[in-house]
PDB file of C-alpha atoms and ligand atoms in Angstrom:
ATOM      1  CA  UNK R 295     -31.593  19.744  43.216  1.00 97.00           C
ATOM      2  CA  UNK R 296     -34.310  17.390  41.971  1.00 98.00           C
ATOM      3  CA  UNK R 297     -37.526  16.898  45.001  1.00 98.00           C
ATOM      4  CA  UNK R 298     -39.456  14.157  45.199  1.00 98.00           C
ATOM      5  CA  UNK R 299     -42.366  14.611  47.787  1.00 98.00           C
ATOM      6  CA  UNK R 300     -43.627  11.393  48.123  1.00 98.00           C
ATOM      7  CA  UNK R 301     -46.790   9.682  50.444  1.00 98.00           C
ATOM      8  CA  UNK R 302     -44.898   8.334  52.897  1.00 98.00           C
ATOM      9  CA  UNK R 303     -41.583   5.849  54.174  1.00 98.00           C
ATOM     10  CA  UNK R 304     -42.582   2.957  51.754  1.00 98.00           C
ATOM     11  CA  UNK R 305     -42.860   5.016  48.548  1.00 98.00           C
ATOM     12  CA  UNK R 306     -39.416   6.711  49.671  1.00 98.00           C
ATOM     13  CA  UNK R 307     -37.778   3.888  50.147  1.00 98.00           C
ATOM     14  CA  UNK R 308     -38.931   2.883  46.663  1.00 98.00           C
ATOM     15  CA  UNK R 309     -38.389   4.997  45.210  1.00 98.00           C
ATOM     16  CA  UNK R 310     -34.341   5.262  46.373  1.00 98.00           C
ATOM     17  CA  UNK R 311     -33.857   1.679  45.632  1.00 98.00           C
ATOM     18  CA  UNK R 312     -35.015   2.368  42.000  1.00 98.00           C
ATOM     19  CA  UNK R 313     -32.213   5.373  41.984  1.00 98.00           C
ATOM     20  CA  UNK R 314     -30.005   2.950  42.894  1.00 97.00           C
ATOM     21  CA  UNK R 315     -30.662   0.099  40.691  1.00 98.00           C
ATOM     22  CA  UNK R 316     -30.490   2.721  38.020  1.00 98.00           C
ATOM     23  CA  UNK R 317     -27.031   3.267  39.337  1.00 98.00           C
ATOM     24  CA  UNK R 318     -26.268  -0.327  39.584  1.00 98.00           C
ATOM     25  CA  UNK R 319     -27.088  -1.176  36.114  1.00 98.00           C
ATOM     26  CA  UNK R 320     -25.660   1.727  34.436  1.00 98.00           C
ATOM     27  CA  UNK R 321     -22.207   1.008  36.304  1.00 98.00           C
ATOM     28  CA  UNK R 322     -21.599  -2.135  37.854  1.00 98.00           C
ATOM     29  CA  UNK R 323     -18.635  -0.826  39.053  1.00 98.00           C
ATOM     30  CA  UNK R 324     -20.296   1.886  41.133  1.00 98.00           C
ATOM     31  CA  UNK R 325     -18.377   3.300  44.197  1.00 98.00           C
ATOM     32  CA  UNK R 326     -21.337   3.290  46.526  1.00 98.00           C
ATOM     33  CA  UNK R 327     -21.690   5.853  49.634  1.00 98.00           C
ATOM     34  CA  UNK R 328     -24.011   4.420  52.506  1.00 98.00           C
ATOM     35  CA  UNK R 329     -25.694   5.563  55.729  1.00 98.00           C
ATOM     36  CA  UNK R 330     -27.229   3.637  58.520  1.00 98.00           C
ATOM     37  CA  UNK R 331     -30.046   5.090  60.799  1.00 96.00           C
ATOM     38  CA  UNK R 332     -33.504   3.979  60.234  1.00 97.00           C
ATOM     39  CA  UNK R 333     -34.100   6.160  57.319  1.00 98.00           C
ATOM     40  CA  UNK R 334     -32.522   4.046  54.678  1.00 98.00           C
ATOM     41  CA  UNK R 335     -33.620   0.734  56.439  1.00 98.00           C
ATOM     42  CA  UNK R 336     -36.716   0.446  54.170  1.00 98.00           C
ATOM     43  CA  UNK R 337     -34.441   1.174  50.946  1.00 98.00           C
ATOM     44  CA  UNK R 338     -32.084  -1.643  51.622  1.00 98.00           C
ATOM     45  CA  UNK R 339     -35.072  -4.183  51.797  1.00 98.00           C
ATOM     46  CA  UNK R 340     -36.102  -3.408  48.714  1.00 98.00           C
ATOM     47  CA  UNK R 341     -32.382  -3.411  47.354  1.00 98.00           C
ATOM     48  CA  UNK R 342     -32.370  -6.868  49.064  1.00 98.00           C
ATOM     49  CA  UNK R 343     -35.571  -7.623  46.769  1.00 98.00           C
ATOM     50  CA  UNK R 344     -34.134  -6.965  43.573  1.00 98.00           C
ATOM     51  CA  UNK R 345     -30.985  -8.544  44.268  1.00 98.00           C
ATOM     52  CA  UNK R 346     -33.003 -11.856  44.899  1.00 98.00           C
ATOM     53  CA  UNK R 347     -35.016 -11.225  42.174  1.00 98.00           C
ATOM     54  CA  UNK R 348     -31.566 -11.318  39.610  1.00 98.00           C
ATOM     55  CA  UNK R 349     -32.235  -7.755  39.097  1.00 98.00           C
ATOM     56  CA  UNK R 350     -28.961  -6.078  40.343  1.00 98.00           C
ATOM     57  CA  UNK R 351     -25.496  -7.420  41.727  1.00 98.00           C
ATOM     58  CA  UNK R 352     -23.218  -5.844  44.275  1.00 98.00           C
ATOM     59  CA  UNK R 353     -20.161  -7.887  42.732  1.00 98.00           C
ATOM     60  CA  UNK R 354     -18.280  -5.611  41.217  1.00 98.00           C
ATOM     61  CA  UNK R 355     -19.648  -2.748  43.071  1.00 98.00           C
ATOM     62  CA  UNK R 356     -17.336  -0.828  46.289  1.00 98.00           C
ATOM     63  CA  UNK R 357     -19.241   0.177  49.437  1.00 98.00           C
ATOM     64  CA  UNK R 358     -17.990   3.072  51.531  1.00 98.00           C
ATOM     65  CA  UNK R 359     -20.547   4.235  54.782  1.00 98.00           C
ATOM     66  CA  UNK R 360     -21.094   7.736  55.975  1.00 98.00           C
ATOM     67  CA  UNK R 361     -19.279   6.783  59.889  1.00 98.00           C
ATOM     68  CA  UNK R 362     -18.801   4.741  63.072  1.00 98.00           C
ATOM     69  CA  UNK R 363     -19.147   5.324  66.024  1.00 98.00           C
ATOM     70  CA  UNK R 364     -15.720   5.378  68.121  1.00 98.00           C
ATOM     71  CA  UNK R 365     -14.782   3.054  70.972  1.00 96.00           C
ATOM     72  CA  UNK R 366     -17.189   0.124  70.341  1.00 94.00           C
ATOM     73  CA  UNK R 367     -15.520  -2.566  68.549  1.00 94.00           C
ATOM     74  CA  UNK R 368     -17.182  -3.545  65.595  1.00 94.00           C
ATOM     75  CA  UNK R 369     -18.899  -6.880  66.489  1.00 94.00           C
ATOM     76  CA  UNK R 370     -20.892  -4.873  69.117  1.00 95.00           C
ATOM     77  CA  UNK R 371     -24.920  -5.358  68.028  1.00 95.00           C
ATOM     78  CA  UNK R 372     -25.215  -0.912  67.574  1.00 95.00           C
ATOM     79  CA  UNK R 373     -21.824  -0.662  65.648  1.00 97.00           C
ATOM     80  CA  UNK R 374     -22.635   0.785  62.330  1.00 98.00           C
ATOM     81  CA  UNK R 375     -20.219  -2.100  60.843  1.00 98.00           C
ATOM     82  CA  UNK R 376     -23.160  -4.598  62.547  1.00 98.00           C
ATOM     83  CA  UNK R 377     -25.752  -2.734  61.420  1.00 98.00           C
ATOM     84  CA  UNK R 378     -24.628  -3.047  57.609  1.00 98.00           C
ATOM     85  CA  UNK R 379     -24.196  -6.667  57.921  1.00 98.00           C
ATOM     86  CA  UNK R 380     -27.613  -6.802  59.398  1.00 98.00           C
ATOM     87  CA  UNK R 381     -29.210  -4.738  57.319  1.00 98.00           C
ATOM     88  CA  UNK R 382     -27.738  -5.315  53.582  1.00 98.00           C
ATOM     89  CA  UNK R 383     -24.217  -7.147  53.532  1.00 98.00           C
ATOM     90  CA  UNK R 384     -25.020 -10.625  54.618  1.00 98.00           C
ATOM     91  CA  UNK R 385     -28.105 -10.664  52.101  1.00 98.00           C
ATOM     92  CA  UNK R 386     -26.238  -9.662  49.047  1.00 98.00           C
ATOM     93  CA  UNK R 387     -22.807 -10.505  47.309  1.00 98.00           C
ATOM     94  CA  UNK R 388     -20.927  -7.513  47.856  1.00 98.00           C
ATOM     95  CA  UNK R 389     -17.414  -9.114  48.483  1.00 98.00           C
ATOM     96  CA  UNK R 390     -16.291  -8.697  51.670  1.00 98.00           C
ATOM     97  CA  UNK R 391     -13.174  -6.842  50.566  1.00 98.00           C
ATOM     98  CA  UNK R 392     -14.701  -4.246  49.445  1.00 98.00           C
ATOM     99  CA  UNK R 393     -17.174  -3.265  52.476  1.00 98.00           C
ATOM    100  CA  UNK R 394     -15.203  -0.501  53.906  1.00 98.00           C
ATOM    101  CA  UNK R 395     -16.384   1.516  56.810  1.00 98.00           C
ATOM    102  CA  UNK R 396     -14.452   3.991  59.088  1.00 98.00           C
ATOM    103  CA  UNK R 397     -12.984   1.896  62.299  1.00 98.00           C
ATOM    104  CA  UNK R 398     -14.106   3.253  65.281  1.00 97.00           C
ATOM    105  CA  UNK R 399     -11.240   1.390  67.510  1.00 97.00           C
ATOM    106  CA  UNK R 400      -8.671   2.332  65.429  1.00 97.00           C
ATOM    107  CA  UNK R 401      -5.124   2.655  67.467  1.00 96.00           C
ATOM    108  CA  UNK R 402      -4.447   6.080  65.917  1.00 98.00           C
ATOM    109  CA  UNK R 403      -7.842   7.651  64.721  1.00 98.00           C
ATOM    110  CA  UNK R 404      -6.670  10.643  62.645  1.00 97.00           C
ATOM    111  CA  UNK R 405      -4.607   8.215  60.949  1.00 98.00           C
ATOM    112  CA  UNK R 406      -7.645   5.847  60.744  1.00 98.00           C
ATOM    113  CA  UNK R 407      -9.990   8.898  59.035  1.00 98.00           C
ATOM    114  CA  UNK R 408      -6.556   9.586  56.919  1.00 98.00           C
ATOM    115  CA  UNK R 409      -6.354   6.562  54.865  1.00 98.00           C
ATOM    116  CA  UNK R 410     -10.223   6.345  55.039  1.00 98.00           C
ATOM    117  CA  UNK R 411     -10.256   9.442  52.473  1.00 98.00           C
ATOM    118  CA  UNK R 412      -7.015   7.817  50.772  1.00 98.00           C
ATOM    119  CA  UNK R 413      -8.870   4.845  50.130  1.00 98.00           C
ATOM    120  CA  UNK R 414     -12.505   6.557  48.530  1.00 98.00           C
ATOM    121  CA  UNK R 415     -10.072   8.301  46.300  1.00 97.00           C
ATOM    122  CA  UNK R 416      -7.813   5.413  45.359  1.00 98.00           C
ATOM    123  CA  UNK R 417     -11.552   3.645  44.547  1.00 98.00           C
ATOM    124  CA  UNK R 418     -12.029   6.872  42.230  1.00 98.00           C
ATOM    125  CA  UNK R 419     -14.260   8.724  44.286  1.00 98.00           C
ATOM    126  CA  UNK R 420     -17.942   8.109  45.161  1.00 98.00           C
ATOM    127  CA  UNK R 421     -20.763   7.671  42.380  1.00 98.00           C
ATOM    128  CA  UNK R 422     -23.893   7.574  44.807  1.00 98.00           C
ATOM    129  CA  UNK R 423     -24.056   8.681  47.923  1.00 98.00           C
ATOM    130  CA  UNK R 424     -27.185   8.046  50.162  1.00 98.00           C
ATOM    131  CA  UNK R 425     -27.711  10.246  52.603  1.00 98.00           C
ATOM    132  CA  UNK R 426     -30.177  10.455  55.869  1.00 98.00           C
ATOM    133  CA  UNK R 427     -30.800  14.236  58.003  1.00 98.00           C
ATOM    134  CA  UNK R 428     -30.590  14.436  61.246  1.00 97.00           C
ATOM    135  CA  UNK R 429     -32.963  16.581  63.217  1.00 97.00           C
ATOM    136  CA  UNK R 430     -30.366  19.085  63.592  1.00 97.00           C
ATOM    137  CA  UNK R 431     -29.139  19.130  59.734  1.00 98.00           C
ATOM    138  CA  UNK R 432     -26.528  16.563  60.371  1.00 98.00           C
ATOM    139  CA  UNK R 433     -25.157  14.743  57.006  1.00 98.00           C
ATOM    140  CA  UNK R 434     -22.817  12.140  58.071  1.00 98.00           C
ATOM    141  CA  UNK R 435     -21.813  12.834  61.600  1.00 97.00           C
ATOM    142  CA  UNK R 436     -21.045  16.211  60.441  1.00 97.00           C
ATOM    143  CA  UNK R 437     -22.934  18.447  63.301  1.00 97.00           C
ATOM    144  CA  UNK R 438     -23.393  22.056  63.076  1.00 97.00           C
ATOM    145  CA  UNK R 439     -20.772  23.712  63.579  1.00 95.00           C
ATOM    146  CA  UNK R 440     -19.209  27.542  62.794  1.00 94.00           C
ATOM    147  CA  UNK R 441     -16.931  25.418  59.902  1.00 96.00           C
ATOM    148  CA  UNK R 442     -17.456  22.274  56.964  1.00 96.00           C
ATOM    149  CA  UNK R 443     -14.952  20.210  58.547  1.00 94.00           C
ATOM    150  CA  UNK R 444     -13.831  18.561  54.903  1.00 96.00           C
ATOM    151  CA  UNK R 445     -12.708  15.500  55.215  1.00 97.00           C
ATOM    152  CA  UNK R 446     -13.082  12.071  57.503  1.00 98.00           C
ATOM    153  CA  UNK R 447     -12.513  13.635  61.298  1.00 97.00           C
ATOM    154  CA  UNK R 448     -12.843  12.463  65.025  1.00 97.00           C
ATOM    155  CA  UNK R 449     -16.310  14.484  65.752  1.00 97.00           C
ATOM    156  CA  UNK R 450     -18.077  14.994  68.852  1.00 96.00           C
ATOM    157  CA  UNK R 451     -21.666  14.478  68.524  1.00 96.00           C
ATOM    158  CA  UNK R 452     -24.045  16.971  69.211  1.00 94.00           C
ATOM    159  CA  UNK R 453     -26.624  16.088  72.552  1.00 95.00           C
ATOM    160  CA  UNK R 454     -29.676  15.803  70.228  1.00 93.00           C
ATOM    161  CA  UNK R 455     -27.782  12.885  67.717  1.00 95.00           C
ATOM    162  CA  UNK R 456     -26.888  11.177  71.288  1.00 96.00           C
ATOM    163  CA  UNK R 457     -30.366  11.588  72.555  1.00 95.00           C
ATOM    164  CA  UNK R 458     -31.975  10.619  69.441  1.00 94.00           C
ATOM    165  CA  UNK R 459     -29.294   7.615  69.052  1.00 94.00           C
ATOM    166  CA  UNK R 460     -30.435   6.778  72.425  1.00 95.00           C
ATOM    167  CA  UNK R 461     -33.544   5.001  71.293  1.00 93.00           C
ATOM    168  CA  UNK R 462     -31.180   1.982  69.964  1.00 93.00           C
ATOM    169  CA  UNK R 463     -29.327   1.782  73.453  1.00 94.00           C
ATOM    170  CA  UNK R 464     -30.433   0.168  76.585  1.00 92.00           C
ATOM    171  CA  UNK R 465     -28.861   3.212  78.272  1.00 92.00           C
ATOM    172  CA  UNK R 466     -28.480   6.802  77.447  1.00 95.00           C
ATOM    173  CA  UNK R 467     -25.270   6.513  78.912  1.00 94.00           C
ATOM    174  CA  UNK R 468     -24.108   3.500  76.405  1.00 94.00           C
ATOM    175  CA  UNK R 469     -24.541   5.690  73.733  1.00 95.00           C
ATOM    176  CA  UNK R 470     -20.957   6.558  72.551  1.00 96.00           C
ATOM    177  CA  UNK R 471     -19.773  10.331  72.295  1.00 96.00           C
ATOM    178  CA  UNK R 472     -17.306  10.250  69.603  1.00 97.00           C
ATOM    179  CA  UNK R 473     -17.113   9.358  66.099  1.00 97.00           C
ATOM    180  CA  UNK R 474     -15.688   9.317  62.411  1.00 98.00           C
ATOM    181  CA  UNK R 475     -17.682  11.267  59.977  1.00 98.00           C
ATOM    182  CA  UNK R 476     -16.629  11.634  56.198  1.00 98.00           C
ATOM    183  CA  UNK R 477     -15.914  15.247  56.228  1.00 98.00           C
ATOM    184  CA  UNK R 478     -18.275  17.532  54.104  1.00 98.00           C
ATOM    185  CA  UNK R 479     -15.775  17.987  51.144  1.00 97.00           C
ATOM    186  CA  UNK R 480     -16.143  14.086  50.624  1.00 95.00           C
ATOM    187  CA  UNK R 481     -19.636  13.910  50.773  1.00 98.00           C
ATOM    188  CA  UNK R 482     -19.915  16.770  48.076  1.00 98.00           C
ATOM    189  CA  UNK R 483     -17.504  15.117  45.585  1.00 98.00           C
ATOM    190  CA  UNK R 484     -19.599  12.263  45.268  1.00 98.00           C
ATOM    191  CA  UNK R 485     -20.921  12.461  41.854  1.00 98.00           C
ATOM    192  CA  UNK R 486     -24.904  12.022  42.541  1.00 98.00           C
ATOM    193  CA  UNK R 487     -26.228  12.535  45.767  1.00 98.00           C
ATOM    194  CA  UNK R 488     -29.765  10.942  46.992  1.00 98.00           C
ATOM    195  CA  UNK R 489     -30.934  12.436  50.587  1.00 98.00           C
ATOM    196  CA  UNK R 490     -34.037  10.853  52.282  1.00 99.00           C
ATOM    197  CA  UNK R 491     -35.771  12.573  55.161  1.00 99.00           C
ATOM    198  CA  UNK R 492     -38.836  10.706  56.604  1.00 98.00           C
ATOM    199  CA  UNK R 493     -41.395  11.992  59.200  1.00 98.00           C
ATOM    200  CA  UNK R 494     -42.192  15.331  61.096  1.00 98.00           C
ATOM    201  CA  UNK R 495     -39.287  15.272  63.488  1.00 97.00           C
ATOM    202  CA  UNK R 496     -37.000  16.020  60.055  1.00 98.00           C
ATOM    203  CA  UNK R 497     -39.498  18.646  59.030  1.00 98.00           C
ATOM    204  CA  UNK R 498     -37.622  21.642  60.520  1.00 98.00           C
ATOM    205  CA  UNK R 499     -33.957  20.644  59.110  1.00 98.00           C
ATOM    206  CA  UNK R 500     -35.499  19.944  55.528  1.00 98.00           C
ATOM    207  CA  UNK R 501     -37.204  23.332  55.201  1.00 98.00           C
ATOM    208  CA  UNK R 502     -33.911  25.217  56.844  1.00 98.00           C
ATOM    209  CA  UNK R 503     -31.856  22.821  54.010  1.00 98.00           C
ATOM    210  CA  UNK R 504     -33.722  23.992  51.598  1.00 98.00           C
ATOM    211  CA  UNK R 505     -34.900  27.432  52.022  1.00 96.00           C
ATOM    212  CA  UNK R 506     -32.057  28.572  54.872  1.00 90.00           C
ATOM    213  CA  UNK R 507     -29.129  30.158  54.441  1.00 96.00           C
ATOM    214  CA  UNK R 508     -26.049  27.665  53.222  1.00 98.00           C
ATOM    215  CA  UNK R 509     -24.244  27.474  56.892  1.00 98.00           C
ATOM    216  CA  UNK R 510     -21.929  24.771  58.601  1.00 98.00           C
ATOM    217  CA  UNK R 511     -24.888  25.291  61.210  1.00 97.00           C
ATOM    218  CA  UNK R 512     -27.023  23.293  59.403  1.00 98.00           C
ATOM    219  CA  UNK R 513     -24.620  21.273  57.506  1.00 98.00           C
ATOM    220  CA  UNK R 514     -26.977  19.848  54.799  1.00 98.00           C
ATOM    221  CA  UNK R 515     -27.790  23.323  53.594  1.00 98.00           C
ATOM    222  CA  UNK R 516     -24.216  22.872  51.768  1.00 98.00           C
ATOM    223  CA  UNK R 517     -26.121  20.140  49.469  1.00 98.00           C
ATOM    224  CA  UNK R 518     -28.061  23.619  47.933  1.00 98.00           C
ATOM    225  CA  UNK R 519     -24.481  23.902  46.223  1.00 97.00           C
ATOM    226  CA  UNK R 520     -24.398  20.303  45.288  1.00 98.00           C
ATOM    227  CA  UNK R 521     -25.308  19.723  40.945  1.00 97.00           C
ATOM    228  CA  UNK R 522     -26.877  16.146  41.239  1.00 98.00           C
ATOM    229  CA  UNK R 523     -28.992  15.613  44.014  1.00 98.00           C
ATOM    230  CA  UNK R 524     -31.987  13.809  44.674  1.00 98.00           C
ATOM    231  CA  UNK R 525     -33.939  14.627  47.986  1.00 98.00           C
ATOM    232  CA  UNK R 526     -36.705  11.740  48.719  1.00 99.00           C
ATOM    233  CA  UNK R 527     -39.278  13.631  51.300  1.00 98.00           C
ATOM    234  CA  UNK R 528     -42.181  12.073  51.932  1.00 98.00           C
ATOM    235  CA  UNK R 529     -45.255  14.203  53.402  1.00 98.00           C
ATOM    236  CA  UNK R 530     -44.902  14.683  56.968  1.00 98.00           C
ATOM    237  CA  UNK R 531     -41.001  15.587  56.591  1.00 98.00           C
ATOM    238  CA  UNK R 532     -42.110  18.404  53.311  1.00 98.00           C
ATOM    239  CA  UNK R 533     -45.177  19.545  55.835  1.00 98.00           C
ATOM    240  CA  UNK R 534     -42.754  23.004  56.814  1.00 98.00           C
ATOM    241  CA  UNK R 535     -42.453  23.858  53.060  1.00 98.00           C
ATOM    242  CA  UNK R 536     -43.857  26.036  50.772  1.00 97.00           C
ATOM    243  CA  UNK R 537     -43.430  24.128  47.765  1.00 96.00           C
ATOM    244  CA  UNK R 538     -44.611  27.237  45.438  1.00 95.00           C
ATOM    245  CA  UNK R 539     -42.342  29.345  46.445  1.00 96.00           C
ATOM    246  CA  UNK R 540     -39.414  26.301  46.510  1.00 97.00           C
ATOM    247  CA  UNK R 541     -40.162  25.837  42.699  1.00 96.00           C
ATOM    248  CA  UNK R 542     -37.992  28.825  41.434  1.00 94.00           C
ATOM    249  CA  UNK R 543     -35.109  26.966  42.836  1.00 95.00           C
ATOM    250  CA  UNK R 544     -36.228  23.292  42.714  1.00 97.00           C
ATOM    251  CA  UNK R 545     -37.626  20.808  40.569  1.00 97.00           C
ATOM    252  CA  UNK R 546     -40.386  19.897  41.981  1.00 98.00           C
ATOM    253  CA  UNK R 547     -42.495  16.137  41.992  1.00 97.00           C
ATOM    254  CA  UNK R 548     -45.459  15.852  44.114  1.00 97.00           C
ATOM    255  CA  UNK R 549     -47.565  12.870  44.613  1.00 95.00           C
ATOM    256  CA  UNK R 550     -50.127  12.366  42.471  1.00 90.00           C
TER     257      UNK R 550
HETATM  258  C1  F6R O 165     -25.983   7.572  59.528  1.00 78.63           C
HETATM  259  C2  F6R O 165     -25.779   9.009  59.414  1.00 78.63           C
HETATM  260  C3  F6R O 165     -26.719   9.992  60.027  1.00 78.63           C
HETATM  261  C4  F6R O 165     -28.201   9.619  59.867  1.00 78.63           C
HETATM  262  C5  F6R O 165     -29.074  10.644  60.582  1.00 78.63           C
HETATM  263  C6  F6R O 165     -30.543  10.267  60.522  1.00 78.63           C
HETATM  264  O1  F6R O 165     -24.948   6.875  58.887  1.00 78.63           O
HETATM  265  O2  F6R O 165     -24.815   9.397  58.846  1.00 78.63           O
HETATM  266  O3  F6R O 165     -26.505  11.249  59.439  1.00 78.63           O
HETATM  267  O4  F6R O 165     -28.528   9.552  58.521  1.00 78.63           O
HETATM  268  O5  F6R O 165     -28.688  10.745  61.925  1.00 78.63           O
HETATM  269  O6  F6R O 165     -30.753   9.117  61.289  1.00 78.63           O
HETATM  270  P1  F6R O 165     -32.130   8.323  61.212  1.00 78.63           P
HETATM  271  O7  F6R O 165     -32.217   7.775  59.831  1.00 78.63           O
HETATM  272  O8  F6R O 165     -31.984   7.211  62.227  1.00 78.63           O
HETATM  273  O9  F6R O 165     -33.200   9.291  61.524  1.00 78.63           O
END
């Protein structure tokens, strides 16, 4: 695992888009795995700027996100469908066709999270997957647990993710309980990985991902095992690790 400690949000988010355009421009093509949450908010604004600056295009490139919540129908303002249209899809040309994200209304879920992994491999797998942490080591929606479920599941979400979710509900009680997560087998056969983890509240899950034990109990541990990834930390989210010791294991950037 490559670490990049950097300043703060801004320089992350940077410093992701330029991993991505890097992506972009080496393979059009790319199969590209995305997460919502504020973490990569920042990232996608500067995608946004390099699209309008001619730099990159989405058109030939495949989108698959991370989850969806279940039971809110995908027009609903906090659906993670909405939240991709807000945030990236309506400012780029990714064709439509190609935006795929886990439906959360789905008649028959399991058969919903099925065809979800049928499709990512039909599209040959993913080549970049961004990921965010949650404050409990969640990748995805997968929350720690005594197994890696593997692949796209109904999952119930942990108290914290529902508290901290809470923030973008008018209501505690609006926030839903359910979702579908890509399962943790998924998320480690995409080719490259990039994780970002921003601020202190994120400081305890990325020193246990990085110097814990690897445990479905703090799922992104499992990314130790992972041979391309990119973690983007900037300074208040690194401030639980010793980076001297991490260096036998890691390589290491720090800010200049
Ligand atoms: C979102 C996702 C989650 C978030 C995580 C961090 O698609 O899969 O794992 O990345 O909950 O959320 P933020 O970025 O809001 O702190």
């Amino acid at each position: 695992m490559n670490i990049i400690i950097v300043n703060n949000y801004e320089e992350m988010s940077r410093k992701a888009a330029h991993l991505f355009v890097a992506q972009l421009l080496n393979k059009p093509d790319s199969v590209l795995g995305l997460a919502t949450g504020s973490t990569p908010v920042g990232m996608y604004k500067e995608l946004i700027r390099f699209y309008n600056e001619g730099m990159i295009t989405f058109k030939y490139a495949t989108a698959f996100n991370l989850d969806e919540y279940v039971g809110i129908e995908k027009e609903h303002p906090q659906s993670y469908w909405q939240f991709m249209q807000d945030n990236l899809f309506v400012e780029v040309d990714l064709p439509f066709d190609r935006q795929f994200i886990p439906s959360g209304t789905a008649e028959n879920l399991e058969d919903e999270a099925h065809n979800y992994d049928r499709r990512i491999a039909k599209a040959g797998g993913i080549d970049l997957q961004v990921l965010g942490i949650g404050r409990n080591g969640h990748i995805g929606f997968n929350e720690p647990d005594l197994k890696f479920e593997a692949r796209t599941h109904v999952v119930k979400l942990d108290e914290q993710t529902i508290q901290d979710n809470s923030r973008f509900f008018s209501n505690i009680s609006e926030v839903p309980t359910l979702a579908l997560s890509m399962g943790v087998k998924t998320i480690m056969q995409s080719r490259n990985i990039i994780l970002l983890a921003s601020g202190k509240e994120k400081g305890d899950a990325i020193q246990k991902m990085l110097s814990g034990n690897i445990t479905p109990e703090l799922p992104a541990s499992v990314l130790q095992l992972h041979p391309s990834v990119t973690a983007i930390i900037d300074l208040e989210a690194a401030s639980r690790l010793d980076i001297e010791a991490l260096r036998d294991q890691y390589k290491i950037v720090t800010p200049k």
